[in-house]
Amino acid sequence: MLSKDTISRFQQLETPFYYYDLDVLRKTLAACHAASSKYGFHVHYAMKANFNPAVLDVIQSFGFGADCVSGNEVKAAIEHGFGKEKIVFAGVGKSDKEINLALDADIFCFNAESVQELLIINDLAKAKNKTAKIAIRINPNVDAHTHHFITTGLDENKFGINIWQLPEVVDALHSCPNLEFLGIHFHIGSQITDMEVYKNLCTRVNEIQDWFEDRGFEIKVLNTGGGLGVDYQHPDANGIPDFESYFKVFSDFLDVKPGQEVHFELGRALVAQCSALISRVLYVKNGLKKNFLVLDAGMTELIRPMLYQAYHLIENLSQSESQEIRKPGSGKEDPSQIIHYDVVGPICESTDCFQKDVELPQSYRGDLIAIRTAGAYGEVMASGYNLRDRVGSIYSE
Ligand code: LLP
């Protein structure tokens, strides 16, 4: 919930911008840290979710590792103080330049996504007289029951190595002296809130680790990826994701051998709730059947609604008192104050719509609008389409 003081601070500022509540971020990180350390689990922050420098600094200060998917993310992780022994590097298309950078940085582990990639990492490591530590990203064919655009763990996906290709992996590992096999890695999708899905993942991980051990491989690291979802509908009432249940599932169902490390790569769950995109109403267009609120932010600032039909709660901060009146159960409901708006951006694309039919109090030019739960895959996915200014960011004081 944004305080009155924060909202009046916004009045002075040029919009649009991302507002980061670093207190919310710290509370979320503390909850994750407490729940994971109960079991001695290692958490790597998936930097792709948000690499805003202030956010990275706070996350690093909690001792999390970093999960990177590009050479530049590896560089940024090191610059922000993430220990190289806590950096993992995933990605289906690592370039030679990126692999060399990570080899030079002596990162903890490459999560390799194909047999061909194993051979290339081996060659590049050999040229440097180094040994690259490797985890094999395996596609466990577990249905994540999430939006099909952000599910990754099913067969015939571009990510990871399919189970039927594992004999080839074994051959490659035997023929690659510059690779050190550390373990197995999985990531089945994002915004997963059903704990059954993780239980199914554990069952599959157990089977796959037995398969490797039967062939004489010691598994030091089990990395089950990320994907824990957040509550986009109720960011205030349910702001901290259910880390307790999440880690408990792995503790209960994963067959962890003595001395083995269990790793996670959480992105969204750590950062989604700490930020809102703050925008202003530029124009109100009243039609015969529809009303439009045209904002000064659009798909160039937050593309999730347009790309994945993702829901984000939209609030009119300037009319928040009328919002209180509308609240069901407040005893003061007044249906005459509810207006349905299509909340749209200024970009020359009809898909540039945050949400249709949003119930809001009567809104006016200049009103401040908050689009909530925008800390994950928000600012980092912003673009310069239409030669727009790069969206700015401000922080809680
Ligand atoms: N590990 C790997 C290998 C991944 O590919 C991802 C996310 C994560 C960890 C972190 O997942 P998280 O805990 O954040 O769910 N742009 C989309 C989400 C793409 C997720 C990509 N991979 C969105 O806005 O919903």
Coordinates of C-alpha atoms and ligand atoms in Angstrom, one line a residue:
M1 CA 0.0 0.0 0.0
L2 CA 1.5 3.4 -1.0
S3 CA 1.4 5.9 1.9
K4 CA -0.1 9.4 1.5
D5 CA 3.4 10.9 1.9
T6 CA 4.7 8.7 -0.9
I7 CA 1.8 9.7 -3.1
S8 CA 2.4 13.4 -2.5
R9 CA 6.1 12.9 -3.3
F10 CA 5.0 11.5 -6.6
Q11 CA 3.0 14.7 -7.4
Q12 CA 6.3 16.5 -7.9
L13 CA 7.8 14.0 -10.2
E14 CA 7.8 13.5 -14.0
T15 CA 6.0 10.3 -14.9
P16 CA 6.3 7.4 -15.9
F17 CA 8.7 5.8 -13.5
Y18 CA 9.2 2.6 -11.5
Y19 CA 8.9 3.1 -7.8
Y20 CA 10.9 0.7 -5.7
D21 CA 9.9 0.1 -2.1
L22 CA 13.2 -1.2 -0.7
D23 CA 11.6 -2.1 2.6
V24 CA 9.2 -4.5 0.9
L25 CA 12.2 -5.9 -0.9
R26 CA 14.1 -6.5 2.3
K27 CA 11.1 -8.1 4.0
T28 CA 10.7 -10.5 1.1
L29 CA 14.4 -11.4 1.0
A30 CA 14.4 -11.9 4.8
A31 CA 11.4 -14.3 4.5
C32 CA 13.1 -16.2 1.7
H33 CA 16.4 -16.4 3.6
A34 CA 14.7 -17.6 6.8
A35 CA 12.7 -20.3 5.0
S36 CA 15.5 -21.6 2.9
S37 CA 18.3 -21.6 5.5
K38 CA 16.1 -23.8 7.7
Y39 CA 17.1 -26.6 5.3
G40 CA 20.5 -25.4 4.3
F41 CA 19.3 -24.6 0.8
H42 CA 21.2 -22.3 -1.5
V43 CA 19.3 -19.5 -3.3
H44 CA 20.6 -17.8 -6.5
Y45 CA 18.7 -14.7 -7.5
A46 CA 17.6 -14.9 -11.2
M47 CA 18.9 -11.6 -12.3
K48 CA 16.9 -11.5 -15.4
A49 CA 13.8 -10.6 -13.3
N50 CA 15.3 -7.3 -12.4
F51 CA 18.9 -5.9 -12.6
N52 CA 18.2 -2.4 -11.4
P53 CA 21.5 -1.6 -9.6
A54 CA 19.9 -0.6 -6.3
V55 CA 17.9 -3.8 -6.3
L56 CA 21.0 -5.9 -7.0
D57 CA 22.8 -4.2 -4.1
V58 CA 20.1 -5.1 -1.6
I59 CA 19.8 -8.7 -2.8
Q60 CA 23.6 -9.2 -2.7
S61 CA 23.7 -7.9 0.9
F62 CA 21.5 -10.8 1.9
G63 CA 24.1 -13.3 0.7
F64 CA 22.2 -14.8 -2.2
G65 CA 24.1 -16.1 -5.2
A66 CA 23.3 -15.0 -8.8
D67 CA 21.7 -16.9 -11.7
C68 CA 22.8 -15.3 -14.9
V69 CA 21.7 -15.8 -18.5
S70 CA 24.2 -13.6 -20.4
G71 CA 27.8 -12.5 -20.2
N72 CA 26.6 -9.0 -19.2
E73 CA 24.6 -10.4 -16.3
V74 CA 27.7 -12.4 -15.2
K75 CA 29.7 -9.1 -15.3
A76 CA 27.0 -7.2 -13.5
A77 CA 26.8 -9.8 -10.8
I78 CA 30.5 -9.6 -10.1
E79 CA 30.4 -5.7 -10.2
H80 CA 27.6 -5.8 -7.6
G81 CA 29.6 -8.0 -5.3
F82 CA 28.0 -11.4 -5.8
G83 CA 30.8 -13.9 -5.1
K84 CA 32.0 -15.8 -8.2
E85 CA 31.6 -19.1 -6.3
K86 CA 27.9 -18.3 -6.2
I87 CA 27.4 -17.4 -9.8
V88 CA 25.6 -19.9 -12.2
F89 CA 25.3 -19.3 -15.9
A90 CA 22.3 -20.7 -17.8
G91 CA 20.9 -20.0 -21.2
V92 CA 20.1 -22.0 -24.4
G93 CA 22.4 -19.9 -26.6
K94 CA 25.6 -18.9 -24.8
S95 CA 28.0 -17.4 -27.3
D96 CA 31.7 -18.3 -27.3
K97 CA 32.5 -14.7 -26.1
E98 CA 30.1 -15.2 -23.1
I99 CA 31.5 -18.7 -22.3
N100 CA 35.0 -17.3 -22.3
L101 CA 34.0 -14.4 -20.1
A102 CA 32.5 -16.8 -17.5
L103 CA 35.6 -19.1 -17.7
D104 CA 37.8 -16.1 -17.0
A105 CA 35.6 -15.2 -14.1
D106 CA 35.9 -18.7 -12.6
I107 CA 32.1 -18.9 -12.0
F108 CA 30.6 -21.7 -9.9
C109 CA 28.8 -23.5 -12.6
F110 CA 27.5 -23.5 -16.2
N111 CA 24.1 -24.9 -16.6
A112 CA 24.5 -26.6 -20.0
E113 CA 21.5 -26.9 -22.2
S114 CA 22.6 -29.2 -25.1
V115 CA 25.2 -31.9 -25.9
Q116 CA 26.8 -29.5 -28.5
E117 CA 27.2 -26.8 -25.8
L118 CA 29.0 -29.3 -23.6
L119 CA 31.5 -30.0 -26.3
I120 CA 32.0 -26.3 -27.0
I121 CA 32.5 -25.4 -23.3
N122 CA 35.0 -28.2 -23.1
D123 CA 37.0 -26.9 -26.1
L124 CA 37.0 -23.3 -24.8
A125 CA 38.1 -24.4 -21.4
K126 CA 40.8 -26.6 -22.9
A127 CA 42.2 -23.6 -24.8
K128 CA 42.5 -21.8 -21.5
N129 CA 43.9 -24.8 -19.7
K130 CA 40.9 -24.7 -17.3
T131 CA 38.2 -27.0 -16.1
A132 CA 34.6 -25.8 -16.4
K133 CA 32.1 -26.9 -13.8
I134 CA 28.9 -28.2 -15.4
A135 CA 25.4 -29.0 -14.4
I136 CA 23.1 -30.6 -17.0
R137 CA 19.9 -28.8 -17.6
I138 CA 17.3 -31.5 -18.1
N139 CA 13.8 -31.1 -19.4
P140 CA 11.8 -33.2 -16.9
N141 CA 8.6 -33.1 -18.8
V142 CA 6.6 -31.9 -15.8
D143 CA 3.6 -29.7 -16.6
A144 CA 3.9 -26.4 -14.7
H145 CA 0.2 -25.6 -15.1
T146 CA 1.1 -22.0 -15.8
H147 CA 0.7 -19.7 -18.8
H148 CA 1.9 -21.5 -21.9
F149 CA 4.2 -18.6 -22.8
I150 CA 6.2 -19.1 -19.6
T151 CA 6.3 -22.8 -19.3
T152 CA 9.6 -24.4 -20.1
G153 CA 9.9 -27.9 -18.7
L154 CA 7.8 -29.9 -21.3
D155 CA 9.3 -32.1 -24.0
E156 CA 10.2 -30.5 -27.3
N157 CA 10.9 -27.2 -25.7
K158 CA 14.0 -25.2 -26.8
F159 CA 15.3 -25.3 -23.3
G160 CA 17.3 -28.1 -21.7
I161 CA 18.2 -31.6 -22.7
N162 CA 15.4 -34.2 -23.1
I163 CA 15.5 -37.4 -21.0
W164 CA 15.9 -39.6 -24.0
Q165 CA 19.1 -37.7 -24.9
L166 CA 20.8 -38.5 -21.6
P167 CA 22.9 -41.4 -22.9
E168 CA 24.5 -39.0 -25.3
V169 CA 25.3 -36.7 -22.4
V170 CA 27.0 -39.5 -20.5
D171 CA 29.2 -40.2 -23.6
A172 CA 30.0 -36.5 -23.9
L173 CA 31.0 -36.2 -20.3
H174 CA 33.3 -39.2 -20.6
S175 CA 35.0 -37.6 -23.7
C176 CA 35.4 -34.1 -22.2
P177 CA 38.4 -34.0 -19.8
N178 CA 38.0 -30.2 -19.3
L179 CA 34.5 -30.5 -17.8
E180 CA 33.8 -31.3 -14.2
F181 CA 30.3 -32.7 -13.7
L182 CA 28.6 -31.1 -10.7
G183 CA 25.0 -32.1 -11.0
I184 CA 21.6 -31.7 -12.6
H185 CA 19.6 -28.6 -13.2
F186 CA 15.9 -28.1 -13.9
H187 CA 13.5 -25.1 -14.5
I188 CA 10.0 -26.0 -15.5
G189 CA 8.3 -22.5 -15.8
S190 CA 7.4 -19.4 -14.0
Q191 CA 4.6 -18.0 -11.9
I192 CA 3.8 -21.4 -10.4
T193 CA 1.6 -21.3 -7.3
D194 CA 0.5 -24.9 -7.2
M195 CA 2.8 -26.8 -4.8
E196 CA 1.7 -30.2 -6.4
V197 CA 3.8 -29.1 -9.5
Y198 CA 6.9 -29.0 -7.4
K199 CA 6.1 -32.3 -5.7
N200 CA 6.0 -33.8 -9.2
L201 CA 9.2 -32.1 -10.1
C202 CA 10.9 -33.7 -7.0
T203 CA 9.7 -37.2 -8.0
R204 CA 11.2 -36.7 -11.5
V205 CA 14.5 -35.3 -10.1
N206 CA 14.8 -38.3 -7.8
E207 CA 14.4 -40.7 -10.7
I208 CA 17.0 -38.8 -12.8
Q209 CA 19.6 -38.6 -10.1
D210 CA 19.2 -42.4 -9.6
W211 CA 19.8 -42.8 -13.3
F212 CA 23.0 -40.9 -13.2
E213 CA 24.2 -42.6 -10.0
D214 CA 23.6 -46.0 -11.6
R215 CA 26.0 -44.9 -14.2
G216 CA 28.7 -44.0 -11.8
F217 CA 28.2 -40.2 -11.6
E218 CA 28.3 -38.5 -8.2
I219 CA 25.7 -35.7 -8.0
K220 CA 27.0 -32.9 -5.8
V221 CA 24.4 -30.3 -6.7
L222 CA 20.6 -30.6 -7.3
N223 CA 19.4 -27.3 -8.8
T224 CA 15.6 -27.1 -9.2
G225 CA 15.5 -23.7 -10.8
G226 CA 12.9 -21.0 -9.9
G227 CA 9.3 -20.3 -10.8
L228 CA 7.6 -19.6 -7.5
G229 CA 4.6 -17.3 -8.2
V230 CA 3.3 -14.2 -6.5
D231 CA -0.2 -12.8 -5.9
Y232 CA -0.8 -10.3 -8.6
Q233 CA -4.4 -9.8 -7.4
H234 CA -3.7 -8.9 -3.8
P235 CA -0.3 -7.3 -3.5
D236 CA -1.1 -5.7 -0.2
A237 CA -2.9 -8.5 1.6
N238 CA -0.6 -11.2 0.3
G239 CA 2.7 -9.4 -0.4
I240 CA 5.2 -12.0 0.7
P241 CA 5.2 -15.2 -1.4
D242 CA 4.7 -18.5 0.4
F243 CA 8.4 -19.4 0.8
E244 CA 7.7 -21.7 3.7
S245 CA 5.5 -24.1 1.8
Y246 CA 7.7 -23.9 -1.3
F247 CA 11.0 -25.0 0.4
K248 CA 9.1 -27.5 2.6
V249 CA 8.0 -29.4 -0.5
F250 CA 11.6 -29.8 -1.6
S251 CA 12.7 -30.8 1.9
D252 CA 9.8 -33.4 2.2
F253 CA 10.0 -34.9 -1.3
L254 CA 13.5 -34.4 -2.7
D255 CA 15.9 -37.3 -2.1
V256 CA 18.9 -35.3 -0.8
K257 CA 22.0 -37.4 -0.3
P258 CA 24.5 -36.6 2.5
G259 CA 26.8 -33.8 1.5
Q260 CA 24.7 -32.9 -1.5
E261 CA 23.8 -29.2 -2.1
V262 CA 20.3 -28.1 -3.1
H263 CA 20.1 -24.9 -5.2
F264 CA 17.3 -22.7 -6.3
E265 CA 17.0 -19.9 -8.8
L266 CA 14.2 -17.5 -7.7
G267 CA 13.5 -14.4 -9.6
R268 CA 9.9 -13.2 -9.6
A269 CA 9.2 -14.2 -6.0
L270 CA 11.9 -12.0 -4.7
V271 CA 11.3 -8.8 -6.6
A272 CA 7.8 -8.7 -8.1
Q273 CA 6.0 -7.0 -5.2
C274 CA 8.6 -4.3 -4.4
S275 CA 7.8 -2.1 -7.4
A276 CA 4.9 -0.3 -9.1
L277 CA 4.9 1.5 -12.4
I278 CA 3.7 5.0 -11.7
S279 CA 2.0 6.8 -14.5
R280 CA -0.3 9.8 -15.2
V281 CA -3.6 10.0 -17.0
L282 CA -3.0 12.0 -20.1
Y283 CA -6.5 11.9 -21.6
V284 CA -9.9 10.5 -20.7
K285 CA -11.9 9.5 -23.7
N286 CA -15.5 8.8 -23.1
G287 CA -17.2 6.8 -25.9
L288 CA -20.7 5.4 -26.3
K289 CA -19.9 2.0 -25.0
K290 CA -16.4 2.3 -23.7
N291 CA -14.3 4.8 -21.8
F292 CA -10.5 4.9 -22.2
L293 CA -7.9 6.2 -19.8
V294 CA -4.9 7.0 -21.9
L295 CA -1.7 6.8 -19.7
D296 CA 1.7 8.3 -20.3
A297 CA 3.1 4.7 -19.8
G298 CA 2.6 1.9 -22.2
M299 CA 4.0 -1.4 -23.5
T300 CA 7.4 0.3 -23.7
E301 CA 7.5 0.6 -19.9
L302 CA 5.7 -2.7 -19.0
I303 CA 5.1 -5.2 -21.7
R304 CA 3.8 -8.2 -19.6
P305 CA 0.0 -7.5 -20.1
M306 CA 0.5 -7.2 -23.8
L307 CA 2.9 -10.1 -24.3
Y308 CA 1.4 -12.6 -21.9
Q309 CA -2.1 -11.2 -21.1
A310 CA -0.7 -10.8 -17.6
Y311 CA -2.9 -9.3 -14.9
H312 CA -1.5 -6.3 -12.9
L313 CA -3.7 -4.5 -10.3
I314 CA -4.3 -0.9 -11.4
E315 CA -5.1 1.8 -8.9
N316 CA -5.9 5.5 -9.2
L317 CA -3.7 7.0 -6.5
S318 CA -5.2 10.5 -6.8
Q319 CA -8.7 9.3 -6.2
S320 CA -7.8 6.8 -3.6
E321 CA -10.5 8.1 -1.2
S322 CA -13.2 7.3 -3.7
Q323 CA -11.5 4.0 -4.0
E324 CA -12.0 3.4 -0.3
I325 CA -15.7 4.3 -0.7
R326 CA -16.1 1.7 -3.4
K327 CA -14.5 -1.1 -1.4
P328 CA -17.0 -4.0 -1.0
G329 CA -18.1 -4.3 2.6
S330 CA -17.1 -0.7 3.5
G331 CA -20.8 0.1 4.0
K332 CA -20.3 3.1 1.7
E333 CA -20.4 1.4 -1.7
D334 CA -21.8 3.7 -4.3
P335 CA -22.2 2.1 -7.7
S336 CA -22.6 5.5 -9.3
Q337 CA -18.9 6.2 -8.7
I338 CA -17.7 3.1 -10.5
I339 CA -16.5 3.7 -14.0
H340 CA -15.3 1.0 -16.3
Y341 CA -12.2 2.0 -18.3
D342 CA -10.0 0.4 -20.8
V343 CA -6.6 1.5 -19.5
V344 CA -4.3 2.0 -22.5
G345 CA -0.9 3.4 -23.3
P346 CA 0.3 5.9 -25.8
I347 CA 2.1 3.6 -28.2
C348 CA 0.9 3.2 -31.8
E349 CA -0.2 -0.4 -31.5
S350 CA -3.7 -1.5 -30.6
T351 CA -2.3 -4.2 -28.3
D352 CA -0.9 -1.4 -26.1
C353 CA -3.6 -1.9 -23.5
F354 CA -2.9 -2.7 -19.8
Q355 CA -6.3 -4.0 -19.1
K356 CA -9.9 -3.8 -20.4
D357 CA -12.9 -2.9 -18.3
V358 CA -11.1 -1.9 -15.1
E359 CA -13.3 -0.6 -12.4
L360 CA -11.9 2.7 -11.1
P361 CA -13.3 5.8 -9.5
Q362 CA -14.1 8.6 -11.9
S363 CA -10.6 9.6 -13.2
Y364 CA -9.3 12.8 -14.6
R365 CA -6.3 14.1 -16.6
G366 CA -3.3 14.3 -14.4
D367 CA -4.4 11.6 -11.9
L368 CA -1.6 9.3 -10.8
I369 CA -2.0 5.7 -11.7
A370 CA -0.1 2.8 -10.1
I371 CA 0.3 -0.5 -11.9
R372 CA 1.3 -2.9 -9.1
T373 CA 3.5 -5.9 -8.8
A374 CA 5.8 -4.7 -11.5
G375 CA 9.2 -5.5 -9.9
A376 CA 9.8 -8.6 -11.9
Y377 CA 10.2 -8.6 -15.7
G378 CA 9.0 -4.9 -15.7
E379 CA 11.8 -2.3 -15.9
V380 CA 14.2 -4.9 -17.4
M381 CA 11.8 -5.6 -20.3
A382 CA 11.3 -1.9 -21.2
S383 CA 12.1 -0.9 -24.7
G384 CA 12.7 2.3 -26.7
Y385 CA 10.1 1.6 -29.3
N386 CA 8.6 4.8 -30.8
L387 CA 11.9 6.4 -29.6
R388 CA 10.5 6.7 -26.1
D389 CA 12.5 7.9 -23.2
R390 CA 14.0 5.1 -21.1
V391 CA 11.8 4.7 -18.1
G392 CA 13.3 6.1 -14.9
S393 CA 13.3 4.6 -11.4
I394 CA 12.9 6.1 -7.9
Y395 CA 13.3 4.5 -4.5
S396 CA 11.6 4.6 -1.1
E397 CA 13.4 6.9 1.4
Ligands
LLP1 N1 16.0 -20.2 -13.9 C1 15.9 -20.3 -15.2 C2 16.7 -21.2 -15.9 C3 14.9 -19.5 -15.9 O1 14.8 -19.5 -17.2 C4 14.1 -18.5 -15.1 C5 13.2 -17.7 -15.7 C6 14.3 -18.5 -13.7 C7 15.3 -19.3 -13.1 C8 13.6 -17.6 -12.8 O2 12.2 -17.8 -12.8 P1 11.2 -17.1 -11.8 O3 11.6 -17.5 -10.4 O4 11.4 -15.6 -12.0 O5 9.9 -17.5 -12.2 N2 9.2 -12.6 -18.6 C9 8.3 -13.6 -18.1 C10 9.0 -14.7 -17.3 C11 10.2 -15.4 -18.0 C12 10.9 -16.3 -17.1 C13 12.1 -16.8 -17.7 N3 12.9 -17.7 -17.0 C14 7.2 -12.9 -17.3 O6 7.2 -11.7 -17.3 O7 6.4 -13.5 -16.7

